[in-house]
Coordinates of C-alpha atoms and ligand atoms in Angstrom, one line a residue:
X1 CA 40.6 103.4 -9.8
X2 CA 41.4 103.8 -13.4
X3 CA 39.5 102.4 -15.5
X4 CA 40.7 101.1 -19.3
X5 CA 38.8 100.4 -22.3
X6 CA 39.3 97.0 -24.1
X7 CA 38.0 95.5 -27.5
X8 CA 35.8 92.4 -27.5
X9 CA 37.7 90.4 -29.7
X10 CA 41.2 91.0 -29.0
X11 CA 44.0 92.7 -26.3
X12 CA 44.0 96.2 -27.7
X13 CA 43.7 98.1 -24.3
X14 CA 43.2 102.0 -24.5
X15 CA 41.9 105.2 -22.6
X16 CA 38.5 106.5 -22.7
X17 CA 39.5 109.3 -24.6
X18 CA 40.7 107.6 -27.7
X19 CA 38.0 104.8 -27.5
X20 CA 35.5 107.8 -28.0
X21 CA 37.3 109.1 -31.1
X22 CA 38.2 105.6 -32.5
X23 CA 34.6 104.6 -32.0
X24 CA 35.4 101.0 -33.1
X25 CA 38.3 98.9 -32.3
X26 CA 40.7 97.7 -34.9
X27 CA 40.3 94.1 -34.7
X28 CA 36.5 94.6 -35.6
X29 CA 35.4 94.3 -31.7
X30 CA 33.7 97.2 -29.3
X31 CA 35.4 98.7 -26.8
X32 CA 34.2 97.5 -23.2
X33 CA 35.5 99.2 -19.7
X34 CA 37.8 96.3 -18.4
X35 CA 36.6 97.0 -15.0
X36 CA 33.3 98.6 -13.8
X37 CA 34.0 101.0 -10.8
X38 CA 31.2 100.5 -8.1
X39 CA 28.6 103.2 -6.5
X40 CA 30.5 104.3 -3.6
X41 CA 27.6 106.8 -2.4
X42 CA 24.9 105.4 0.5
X43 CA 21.7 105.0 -1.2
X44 CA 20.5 107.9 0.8
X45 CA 23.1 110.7 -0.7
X46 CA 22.3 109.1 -3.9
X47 CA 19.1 109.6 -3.8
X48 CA 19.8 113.3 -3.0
X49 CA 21.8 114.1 -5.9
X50 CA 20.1 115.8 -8.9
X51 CA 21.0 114.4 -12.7
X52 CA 23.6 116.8 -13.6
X53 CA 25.4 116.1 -10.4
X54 CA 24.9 112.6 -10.1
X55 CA 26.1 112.3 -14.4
X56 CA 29.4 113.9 -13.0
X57 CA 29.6 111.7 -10.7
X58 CA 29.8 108.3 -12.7
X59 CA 31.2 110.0 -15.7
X60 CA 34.3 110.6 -13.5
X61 CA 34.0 106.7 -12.3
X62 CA 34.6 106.3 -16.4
X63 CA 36.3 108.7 -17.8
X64 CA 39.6 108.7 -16.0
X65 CA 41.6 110.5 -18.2
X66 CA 39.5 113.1 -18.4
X67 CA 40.4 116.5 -16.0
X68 CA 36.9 117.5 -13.3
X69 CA 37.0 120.7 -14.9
X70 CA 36.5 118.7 -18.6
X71 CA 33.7 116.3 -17.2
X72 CA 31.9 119.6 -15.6
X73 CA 31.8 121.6 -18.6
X74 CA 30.4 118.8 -20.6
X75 CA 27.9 117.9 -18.1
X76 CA 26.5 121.4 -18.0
X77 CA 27.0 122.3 -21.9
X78 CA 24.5 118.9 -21.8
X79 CA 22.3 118.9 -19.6
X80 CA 20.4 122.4 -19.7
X81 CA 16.9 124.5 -21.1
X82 CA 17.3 122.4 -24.3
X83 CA 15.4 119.8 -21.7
X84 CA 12.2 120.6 -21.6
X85 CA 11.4 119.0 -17.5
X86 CA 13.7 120.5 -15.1
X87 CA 14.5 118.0 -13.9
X88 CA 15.6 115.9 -17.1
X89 CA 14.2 112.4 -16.7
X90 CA 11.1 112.4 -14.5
X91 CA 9.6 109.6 -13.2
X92 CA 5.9 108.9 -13.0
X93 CA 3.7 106.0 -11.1
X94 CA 1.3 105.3 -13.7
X95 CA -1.0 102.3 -14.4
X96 CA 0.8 99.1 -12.6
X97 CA 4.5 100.4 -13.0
X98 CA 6.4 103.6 -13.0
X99 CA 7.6 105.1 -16.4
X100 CA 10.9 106.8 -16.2
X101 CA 10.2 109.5 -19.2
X102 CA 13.6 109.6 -21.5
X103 CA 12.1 112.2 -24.1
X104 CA 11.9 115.4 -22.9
X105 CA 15.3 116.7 -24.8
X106 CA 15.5 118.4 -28.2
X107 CA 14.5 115.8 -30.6
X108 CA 11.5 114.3 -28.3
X109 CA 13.5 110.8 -28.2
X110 CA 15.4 109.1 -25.3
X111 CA 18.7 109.8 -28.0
X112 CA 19.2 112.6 -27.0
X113 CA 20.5 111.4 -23.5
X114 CA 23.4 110.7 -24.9
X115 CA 23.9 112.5 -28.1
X116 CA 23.6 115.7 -26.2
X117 CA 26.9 115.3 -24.4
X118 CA 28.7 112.6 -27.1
X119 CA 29.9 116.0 -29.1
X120 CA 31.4 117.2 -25.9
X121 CA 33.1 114.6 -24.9
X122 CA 34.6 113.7 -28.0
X123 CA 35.4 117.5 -28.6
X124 CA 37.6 117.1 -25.0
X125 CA 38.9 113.8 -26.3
X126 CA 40.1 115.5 -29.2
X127 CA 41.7 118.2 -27.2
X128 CA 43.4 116.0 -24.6
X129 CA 44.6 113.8 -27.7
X130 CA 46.0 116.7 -29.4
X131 CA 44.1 116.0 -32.6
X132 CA 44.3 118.6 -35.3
X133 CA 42.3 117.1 -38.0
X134 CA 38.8 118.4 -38.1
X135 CA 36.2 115.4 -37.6
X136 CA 33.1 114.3 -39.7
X137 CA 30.3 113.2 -38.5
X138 CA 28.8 110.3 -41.1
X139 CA 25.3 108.9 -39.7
X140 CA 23.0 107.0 -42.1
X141 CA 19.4 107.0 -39.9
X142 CA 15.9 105.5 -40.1
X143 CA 14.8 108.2 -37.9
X144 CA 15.8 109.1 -34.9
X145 CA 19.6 109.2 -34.1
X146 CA 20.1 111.9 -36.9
X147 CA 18.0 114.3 -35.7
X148 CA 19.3 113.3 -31.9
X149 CA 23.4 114.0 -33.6
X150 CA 22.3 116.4 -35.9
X151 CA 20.8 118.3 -32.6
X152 CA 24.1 117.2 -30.6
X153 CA 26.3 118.3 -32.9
X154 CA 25.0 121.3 -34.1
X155 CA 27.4 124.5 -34.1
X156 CA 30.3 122.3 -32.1
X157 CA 33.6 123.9 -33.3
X158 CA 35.7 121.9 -35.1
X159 CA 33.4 119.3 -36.1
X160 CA 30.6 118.5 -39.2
X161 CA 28.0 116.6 -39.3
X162 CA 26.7 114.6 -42.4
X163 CA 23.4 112.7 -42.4
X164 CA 21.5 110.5 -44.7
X165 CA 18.0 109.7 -44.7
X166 CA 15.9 107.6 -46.4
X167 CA 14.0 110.1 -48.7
X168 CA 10.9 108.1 -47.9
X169 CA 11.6 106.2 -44.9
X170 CA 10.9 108.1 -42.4
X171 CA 7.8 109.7 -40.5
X172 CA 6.5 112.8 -42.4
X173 CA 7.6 114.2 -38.8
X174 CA 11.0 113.0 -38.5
X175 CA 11.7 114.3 -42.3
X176 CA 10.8 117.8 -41.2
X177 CA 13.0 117.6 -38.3
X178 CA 15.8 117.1 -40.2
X179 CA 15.1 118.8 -42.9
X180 CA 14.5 122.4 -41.1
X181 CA 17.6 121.9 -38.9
X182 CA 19.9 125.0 -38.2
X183 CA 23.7 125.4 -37.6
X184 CA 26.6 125.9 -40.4
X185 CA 27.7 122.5 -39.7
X186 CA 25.3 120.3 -40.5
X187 CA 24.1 118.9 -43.3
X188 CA 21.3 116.8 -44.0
X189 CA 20.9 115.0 -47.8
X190 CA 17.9 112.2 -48.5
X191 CA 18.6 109.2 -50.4
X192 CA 16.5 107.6 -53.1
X193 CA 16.6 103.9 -51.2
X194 CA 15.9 102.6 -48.1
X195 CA 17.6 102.8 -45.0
X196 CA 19.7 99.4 -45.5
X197 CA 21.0 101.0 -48.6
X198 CA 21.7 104.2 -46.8
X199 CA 23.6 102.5 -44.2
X200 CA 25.2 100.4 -46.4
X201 CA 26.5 103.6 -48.1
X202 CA 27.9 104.9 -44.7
X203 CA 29.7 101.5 -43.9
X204 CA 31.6 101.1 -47.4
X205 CA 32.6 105.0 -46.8
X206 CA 34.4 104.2 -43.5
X207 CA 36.0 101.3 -45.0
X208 CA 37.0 103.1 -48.6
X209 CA 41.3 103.7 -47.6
X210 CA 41.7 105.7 -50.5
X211 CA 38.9 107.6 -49.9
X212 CA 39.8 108.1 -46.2
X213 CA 43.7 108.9 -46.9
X214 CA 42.3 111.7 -49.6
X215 CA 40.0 112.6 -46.6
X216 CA 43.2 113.0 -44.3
X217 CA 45.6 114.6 -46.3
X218 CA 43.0 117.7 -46.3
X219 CA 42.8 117.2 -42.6
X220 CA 39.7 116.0 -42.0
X221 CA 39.2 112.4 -39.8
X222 CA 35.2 110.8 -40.3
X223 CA 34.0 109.3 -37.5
X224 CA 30.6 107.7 -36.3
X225 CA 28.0 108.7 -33.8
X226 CA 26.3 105.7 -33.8
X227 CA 25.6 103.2 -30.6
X228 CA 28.5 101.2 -31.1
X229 CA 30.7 104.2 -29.4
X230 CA 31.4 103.7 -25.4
X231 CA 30.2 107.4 -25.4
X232 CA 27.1 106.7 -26.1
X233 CA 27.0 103.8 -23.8
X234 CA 28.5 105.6 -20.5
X235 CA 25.9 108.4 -20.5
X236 CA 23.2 106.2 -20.6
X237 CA 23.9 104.3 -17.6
X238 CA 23.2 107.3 -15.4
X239 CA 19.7 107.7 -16.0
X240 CA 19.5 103.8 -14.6
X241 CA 21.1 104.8 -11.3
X242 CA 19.0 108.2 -10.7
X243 CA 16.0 106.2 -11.5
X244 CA 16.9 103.8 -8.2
X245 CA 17.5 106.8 -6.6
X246 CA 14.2 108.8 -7.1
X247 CA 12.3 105.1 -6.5
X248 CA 13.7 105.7 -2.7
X249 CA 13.6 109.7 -2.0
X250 CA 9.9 109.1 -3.3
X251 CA 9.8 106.0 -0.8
X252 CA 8.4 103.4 -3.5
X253 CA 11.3 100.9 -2.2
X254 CA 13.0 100.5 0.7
X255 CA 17.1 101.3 0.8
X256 CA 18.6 98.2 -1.2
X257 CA 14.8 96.5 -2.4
X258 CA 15.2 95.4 -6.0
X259 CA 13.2 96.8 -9.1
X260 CA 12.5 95.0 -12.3
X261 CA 13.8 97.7 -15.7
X262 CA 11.8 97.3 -18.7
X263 CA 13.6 98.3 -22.0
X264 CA 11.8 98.8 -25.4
X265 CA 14.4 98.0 -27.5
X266 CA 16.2 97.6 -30.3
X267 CA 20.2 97.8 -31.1
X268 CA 20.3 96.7 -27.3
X269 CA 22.4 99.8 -26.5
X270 CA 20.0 101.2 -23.9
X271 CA 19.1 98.0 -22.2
X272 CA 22.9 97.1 -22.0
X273 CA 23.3 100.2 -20.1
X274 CA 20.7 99.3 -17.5
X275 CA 22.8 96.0 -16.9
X276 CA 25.7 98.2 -16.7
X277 CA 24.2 99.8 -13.4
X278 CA 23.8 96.8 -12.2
X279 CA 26.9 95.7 -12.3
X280 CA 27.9 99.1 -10.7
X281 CA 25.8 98.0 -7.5
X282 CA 22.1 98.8 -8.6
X283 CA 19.6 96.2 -7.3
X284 CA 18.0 94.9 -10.1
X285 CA 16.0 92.1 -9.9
X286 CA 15.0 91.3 -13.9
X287 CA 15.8 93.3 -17.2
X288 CA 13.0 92.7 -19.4
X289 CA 13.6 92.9 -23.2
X290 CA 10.7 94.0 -25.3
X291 CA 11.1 93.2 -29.2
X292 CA 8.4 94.6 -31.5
X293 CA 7.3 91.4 -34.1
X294 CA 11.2 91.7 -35.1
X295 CA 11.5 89.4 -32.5
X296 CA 15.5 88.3 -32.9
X297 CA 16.1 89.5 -29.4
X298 CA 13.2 88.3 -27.4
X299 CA 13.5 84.9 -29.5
X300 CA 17.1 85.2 -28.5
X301 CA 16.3 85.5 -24.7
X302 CA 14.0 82.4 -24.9
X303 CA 16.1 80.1 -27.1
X304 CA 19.6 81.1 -26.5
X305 CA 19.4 80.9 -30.6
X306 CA 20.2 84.3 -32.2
X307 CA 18.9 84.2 -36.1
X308 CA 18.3 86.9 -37.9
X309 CA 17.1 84.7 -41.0
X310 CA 13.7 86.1 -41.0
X311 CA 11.5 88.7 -42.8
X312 CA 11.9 92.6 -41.7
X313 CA 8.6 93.7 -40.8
X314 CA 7.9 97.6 -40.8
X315 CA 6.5 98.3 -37.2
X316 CA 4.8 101.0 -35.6
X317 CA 7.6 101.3 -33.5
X318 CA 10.4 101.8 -36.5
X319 CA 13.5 102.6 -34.2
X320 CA 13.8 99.3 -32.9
X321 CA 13.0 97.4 -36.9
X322 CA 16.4 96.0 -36.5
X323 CA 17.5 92.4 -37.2
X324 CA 21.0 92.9 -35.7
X325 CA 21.1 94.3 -32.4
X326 CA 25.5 95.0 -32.5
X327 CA 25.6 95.6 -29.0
X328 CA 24.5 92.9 -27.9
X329 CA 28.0 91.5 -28.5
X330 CA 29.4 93.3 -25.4
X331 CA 26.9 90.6 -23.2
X332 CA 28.0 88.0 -25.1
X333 CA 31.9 88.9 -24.1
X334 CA 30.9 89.5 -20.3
X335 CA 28.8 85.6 -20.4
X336 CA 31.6 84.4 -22.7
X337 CA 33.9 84.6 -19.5
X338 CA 35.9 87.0 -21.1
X339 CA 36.8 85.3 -23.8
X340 CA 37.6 86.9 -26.6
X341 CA 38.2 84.1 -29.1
X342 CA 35.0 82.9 -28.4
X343 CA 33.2 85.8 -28.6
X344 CA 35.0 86.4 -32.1
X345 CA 34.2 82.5 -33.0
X346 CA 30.2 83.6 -32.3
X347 CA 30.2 87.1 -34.5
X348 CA 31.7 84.8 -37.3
X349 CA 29.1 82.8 -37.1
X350 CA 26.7 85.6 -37.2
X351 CA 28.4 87.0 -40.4
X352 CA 28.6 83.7 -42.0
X353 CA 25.2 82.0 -41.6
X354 CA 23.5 85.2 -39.9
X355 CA 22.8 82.8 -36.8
X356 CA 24.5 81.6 -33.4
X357 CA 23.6 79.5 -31.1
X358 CA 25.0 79.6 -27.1
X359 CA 26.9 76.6 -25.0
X360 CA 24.1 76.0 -22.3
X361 CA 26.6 76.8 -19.7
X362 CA 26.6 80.2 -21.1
X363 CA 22.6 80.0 -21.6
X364 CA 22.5 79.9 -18.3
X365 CA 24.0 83.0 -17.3
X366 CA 21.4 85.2 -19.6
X367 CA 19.0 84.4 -16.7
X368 CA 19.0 87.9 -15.2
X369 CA 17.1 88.7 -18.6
X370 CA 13.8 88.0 -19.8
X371 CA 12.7 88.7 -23.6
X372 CA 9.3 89.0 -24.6
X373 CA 7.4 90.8 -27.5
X374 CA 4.3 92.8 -29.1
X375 CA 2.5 93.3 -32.3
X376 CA 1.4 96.8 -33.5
X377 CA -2.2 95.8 -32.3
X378 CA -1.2 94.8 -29.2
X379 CA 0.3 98.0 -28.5
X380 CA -2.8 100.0 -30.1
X381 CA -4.5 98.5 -27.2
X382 CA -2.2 99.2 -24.7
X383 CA -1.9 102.5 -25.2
X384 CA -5.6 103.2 -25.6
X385 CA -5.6 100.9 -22.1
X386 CA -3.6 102.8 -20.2
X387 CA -5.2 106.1 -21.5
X388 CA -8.9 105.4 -20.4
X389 CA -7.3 104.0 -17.1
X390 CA -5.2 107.0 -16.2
X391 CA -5.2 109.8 -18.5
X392 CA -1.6 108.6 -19.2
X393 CA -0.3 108.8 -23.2
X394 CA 2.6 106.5 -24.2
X395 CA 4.1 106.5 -27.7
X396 CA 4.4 103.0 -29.8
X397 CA 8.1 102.5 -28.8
X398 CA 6.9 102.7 -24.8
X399 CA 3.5 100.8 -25.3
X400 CA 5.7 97.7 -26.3
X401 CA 7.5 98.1 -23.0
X402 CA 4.2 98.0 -21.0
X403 CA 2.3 95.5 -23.3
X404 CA 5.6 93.0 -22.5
X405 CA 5.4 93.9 -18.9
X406 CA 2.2 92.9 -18.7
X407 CA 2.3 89.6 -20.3
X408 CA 5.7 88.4 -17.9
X409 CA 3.5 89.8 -14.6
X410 CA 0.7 87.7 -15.5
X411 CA 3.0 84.8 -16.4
X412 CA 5.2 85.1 -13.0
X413 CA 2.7 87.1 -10.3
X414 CA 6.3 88.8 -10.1
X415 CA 5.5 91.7 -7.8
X416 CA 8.8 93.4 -7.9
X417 CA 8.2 97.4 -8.6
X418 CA 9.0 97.9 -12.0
X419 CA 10.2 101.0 -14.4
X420 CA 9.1 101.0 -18.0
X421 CA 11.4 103.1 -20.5
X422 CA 9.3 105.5 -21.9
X423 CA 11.8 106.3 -25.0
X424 CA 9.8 109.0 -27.0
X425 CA 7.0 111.1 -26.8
X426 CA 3.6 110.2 -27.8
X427 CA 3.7 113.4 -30.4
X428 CA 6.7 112.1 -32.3
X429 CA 4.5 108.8 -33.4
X430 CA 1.6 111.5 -34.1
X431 CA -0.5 109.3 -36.2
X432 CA 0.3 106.0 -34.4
X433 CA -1.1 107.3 -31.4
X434 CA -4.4 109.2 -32.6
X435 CA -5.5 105.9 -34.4
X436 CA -4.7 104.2 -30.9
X437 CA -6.9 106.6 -29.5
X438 CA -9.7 106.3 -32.0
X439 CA -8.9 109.9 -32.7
X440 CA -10.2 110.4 -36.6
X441 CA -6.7 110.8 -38.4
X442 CA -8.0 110.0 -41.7
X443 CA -7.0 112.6 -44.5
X444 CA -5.2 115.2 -42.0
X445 CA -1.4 115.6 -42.9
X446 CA 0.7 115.6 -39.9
X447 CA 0.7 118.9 -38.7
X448 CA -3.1 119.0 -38.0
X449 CA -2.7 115.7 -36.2
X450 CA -0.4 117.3 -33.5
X451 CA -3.1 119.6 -32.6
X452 CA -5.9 117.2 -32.8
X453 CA -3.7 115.1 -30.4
X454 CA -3.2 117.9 -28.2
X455 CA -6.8 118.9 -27.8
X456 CA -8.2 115.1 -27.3
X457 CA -5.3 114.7 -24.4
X458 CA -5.4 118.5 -23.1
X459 CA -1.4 118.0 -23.8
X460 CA 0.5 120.7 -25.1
X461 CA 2.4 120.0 -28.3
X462 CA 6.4 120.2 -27.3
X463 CA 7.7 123.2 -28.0
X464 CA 10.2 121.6 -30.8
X465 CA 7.2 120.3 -32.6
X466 CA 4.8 123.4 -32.3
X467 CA 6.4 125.5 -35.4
X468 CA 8.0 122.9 -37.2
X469 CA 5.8 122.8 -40.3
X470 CA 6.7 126.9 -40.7
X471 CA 10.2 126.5 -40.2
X472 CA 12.2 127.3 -43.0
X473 CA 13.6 124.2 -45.0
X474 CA 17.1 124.3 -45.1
X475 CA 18.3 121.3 -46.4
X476 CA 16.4 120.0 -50.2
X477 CA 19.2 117.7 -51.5
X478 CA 18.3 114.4 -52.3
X479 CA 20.8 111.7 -53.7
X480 CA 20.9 108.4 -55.4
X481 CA 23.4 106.0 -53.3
X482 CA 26.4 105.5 -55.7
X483 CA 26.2 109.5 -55.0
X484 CA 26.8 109.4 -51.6
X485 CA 30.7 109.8 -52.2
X486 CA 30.5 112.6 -54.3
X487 CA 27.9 114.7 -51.9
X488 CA 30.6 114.8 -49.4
X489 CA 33.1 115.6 -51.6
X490 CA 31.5 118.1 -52.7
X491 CA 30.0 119.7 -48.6
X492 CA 33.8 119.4 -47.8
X493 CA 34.8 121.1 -50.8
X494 CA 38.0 118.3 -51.5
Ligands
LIG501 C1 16.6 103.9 -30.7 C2 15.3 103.7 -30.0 C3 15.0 102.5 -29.3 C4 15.9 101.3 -29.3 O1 17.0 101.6 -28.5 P1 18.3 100.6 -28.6 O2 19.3 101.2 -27.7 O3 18.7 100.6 -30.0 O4 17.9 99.3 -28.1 C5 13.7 102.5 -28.7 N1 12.8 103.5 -28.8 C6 13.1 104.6 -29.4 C7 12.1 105.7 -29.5 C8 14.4 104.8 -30.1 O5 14.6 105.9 -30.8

């Protein structure tokens, strides 16, 4: 079956391929598959295939256009030593659920699941597309998706990366990351502002013609890594299906028993792709949204009311401090029955009075969801919970998952087994954690704090973190935002 990607808010109809490179469809929308293809495997042989196989196995359901031989070589140019588990994404019992562990690539967050093969596929896209200019990378980032692309991207032929980071709003961690990271490609500048500012930046570059024809005529094309591309989407739904699959090789369900997912989340990318799998056949019995106290989502869920007229609040769990989840769009097209004038009726709305509210008919079809939230001190408990119950460490991002879980079993006595997405590692939300743990973090800088967490948990510290504060700082440029023009002028030497 082939399978064709369409926009949200209009007809345009295209191929994988250029929906990966266009990132965003003309008419403002995001590119959905028209169709899903279905799991045609028994539930047995998919429980038997390992990740890299099984991810070559949907990608092909998805990527029509794209030759074996192309899906293959991405898949393995992925998926290899820069995960630290063998087996990619293991899956632990732990506590009252199981915790499907998304963090064990190069940057230590569930990112990288995706932005370790986006710079394949998109370098095949280009190929098969016959592209010739060379493409940009532009990323503005609050944390972790530029070190995730900066990672993906690195050394990729034919392709530069460009980030921008809030000069001091991000972890002392997440700075250093970027900061020391290798490969001629990739450049990495701080900005004096906040990450609105720096993403603000990044979104009036894309949409500056001038500055995007100059850009062309010396045969460069930007383009985005962020959530809003399908290929970030597609690779995300795999991990979904191999977690039903392990649930039954390990014989925690029976063949065709539903689970409840549990999804920390924030731009509603990754829980989008659980509900992907189960449109593909995966028997899911709830998706559970967790919100940190930026609650838009969970509220959302509830109310059927989606208002982001309300105060940002900096979180312990800062990759999901986000008022305006844009995926979330690609549900409302799927409940909107398709409808693309509606769906386009609803984002006006949201750009007009930053608030929507749903027909109840529609309402009614979110009930496969439930939305629920934590606060910072709520999830200090949780973790420190779960630690003097099991020995088990969660970082802030994963302890909102469990702390929502918690609250909808006692609400519902639902018994259905349930996987938490455990979306970083405890060591990349160092300090978080330790004061969690009543570990004395008081007037220790970062680096100490790794080892002191180490030692208190007899974990190692992940290899990517263990020399990161004697790496050699590469990148020391720092910007104010009406510069942000001018710095990649000047990297691309135009
Ligand atoms: C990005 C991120 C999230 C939120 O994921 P969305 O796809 O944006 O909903 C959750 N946890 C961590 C650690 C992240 O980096």
């Amino acid at each position: 079956m082939k399978i064709l990607y369409k926009s949200t808010r209009g007809k345009e109809l295209v191929q994988s391929s250029e929906a990966i490179i266009k990132g965003i469809c003309h008419d403002g929308g995001l590119y959905i598959p028209a169709k899903f293809p279905k799991i045609d495997l028994t539930f047995e042989e998919l429980s038997n295939l390992d990740y890299k196989s099984l991810a070559i196995y949907i990608l092909k359901k998805f990527l029509t256009d794209f030759s074996e031989d192309d899906i293959e070589t991405c898949v393995s140019k992925a998926y290899d030593s820069k995960f630290n588990e063998k087996t990619i994404v293991p899956l632990n019992k732990k506590g009252e659920a199981y915790f499907l562990e998304l963090y064990h690539g190069p940057t230590l967050a569930f990112k990288d699941m995706a932005l370790s093969i986006l710079p394949h596929l998109l370098k095949a896209s280009c190929k098969k597309l016959k592209m010739e200019k060379e493409m940009v990378i532009l990323t503005a980032t609050s944390g972790d998706t530029g070190k995730a692309a900066l990672e993906g991207f690195r050394d990729v032929e034919g392709i530069k990366i460009i980030v921008f980071f809030p000069e001091n709003g991000v972890s002392d961690i997440q700075k250093r990351q970027m900061i020391t990271q290798k490969g001629e490609n990739t450049f990495v500048i701080g900005i004096n502002g906040n990450f609105d500012e720096a993403q603000t930046g990044v979104k009036n570059i894309f949409n500056h013609k001038e500055f995007n024809e100059s850009l062309e005529e010396k045969g460069y094309m930007l383009t985005s890594a962020n959530s809003i591309n399908i290929g970030r989407l597609i690779p995300q739904i795999i991990y979904y299906i191999y977690a039903y699959g392990q649930m039954i090789k390990n014989k925690e369900i029976n063949i065709g028993e539903k689970i409840n997912i549990v999804v920390p989340t924030g731009n509603f990318g990754n829980i989008l792709a659980a509900h992907y799998s189960k449109n593909m056949g995966v028997p899911i019995n709830k998706l559970i949204c967790a919100s940190n106290e930026n609650n838009v989502l969970s509220d959302f869920f509830n109310t059927g009311v989606y208002d982001k007229n309300r105060d940002f609040k900096i979180t312990n769990s800062p990759s999901m401090d986000i008022l305006v989840s844009s995926n979330l769009e690609r549900l409302l097209y799927e409940v909107s029955d398709h409808d693309e004038g509606r769906v386009k009726d609803i984002m006006d709305k949201l750009k007009l009075y930053g608030k929507y509210e749903l027909e109840s008919n529609v309402k009614e079809k979110l009930k496969d969801f439930y939305g629920g939230f934590a606060s910072d001190q709520e999830c200090s408990n949780t973790i420190k919970k779960l630690y003097d119950e099991s020995g088990y460490v969660i970082d802030t991002h994963t302890a909102v998952a469990y702390k929502v879980y918690k609250d909808y079993k006692d609400k519902t006595k639902d018994l259905t087994k349930t996987v938490i997405v455990s979306t970083a590692s405890p060591f990349k939300f160092t300090r978080a954690v330790c004061k969690a743990l009543n570990i004395d973090e008081y007037e220790l800088d970062d680096c100490k704090l790794l080892g002191k967490l180490a030692s208190h948990t007899n974990l190692q510290i992940p290899k990517n973190l263990k020399d990161i504060y004697s790496k050699e700082i590469l990148h020391k440029g720092v910007c104010d935002k009406e510069e942000m023009k001018l710095v990649i002028k000047e990297i691309l030497e135009l």
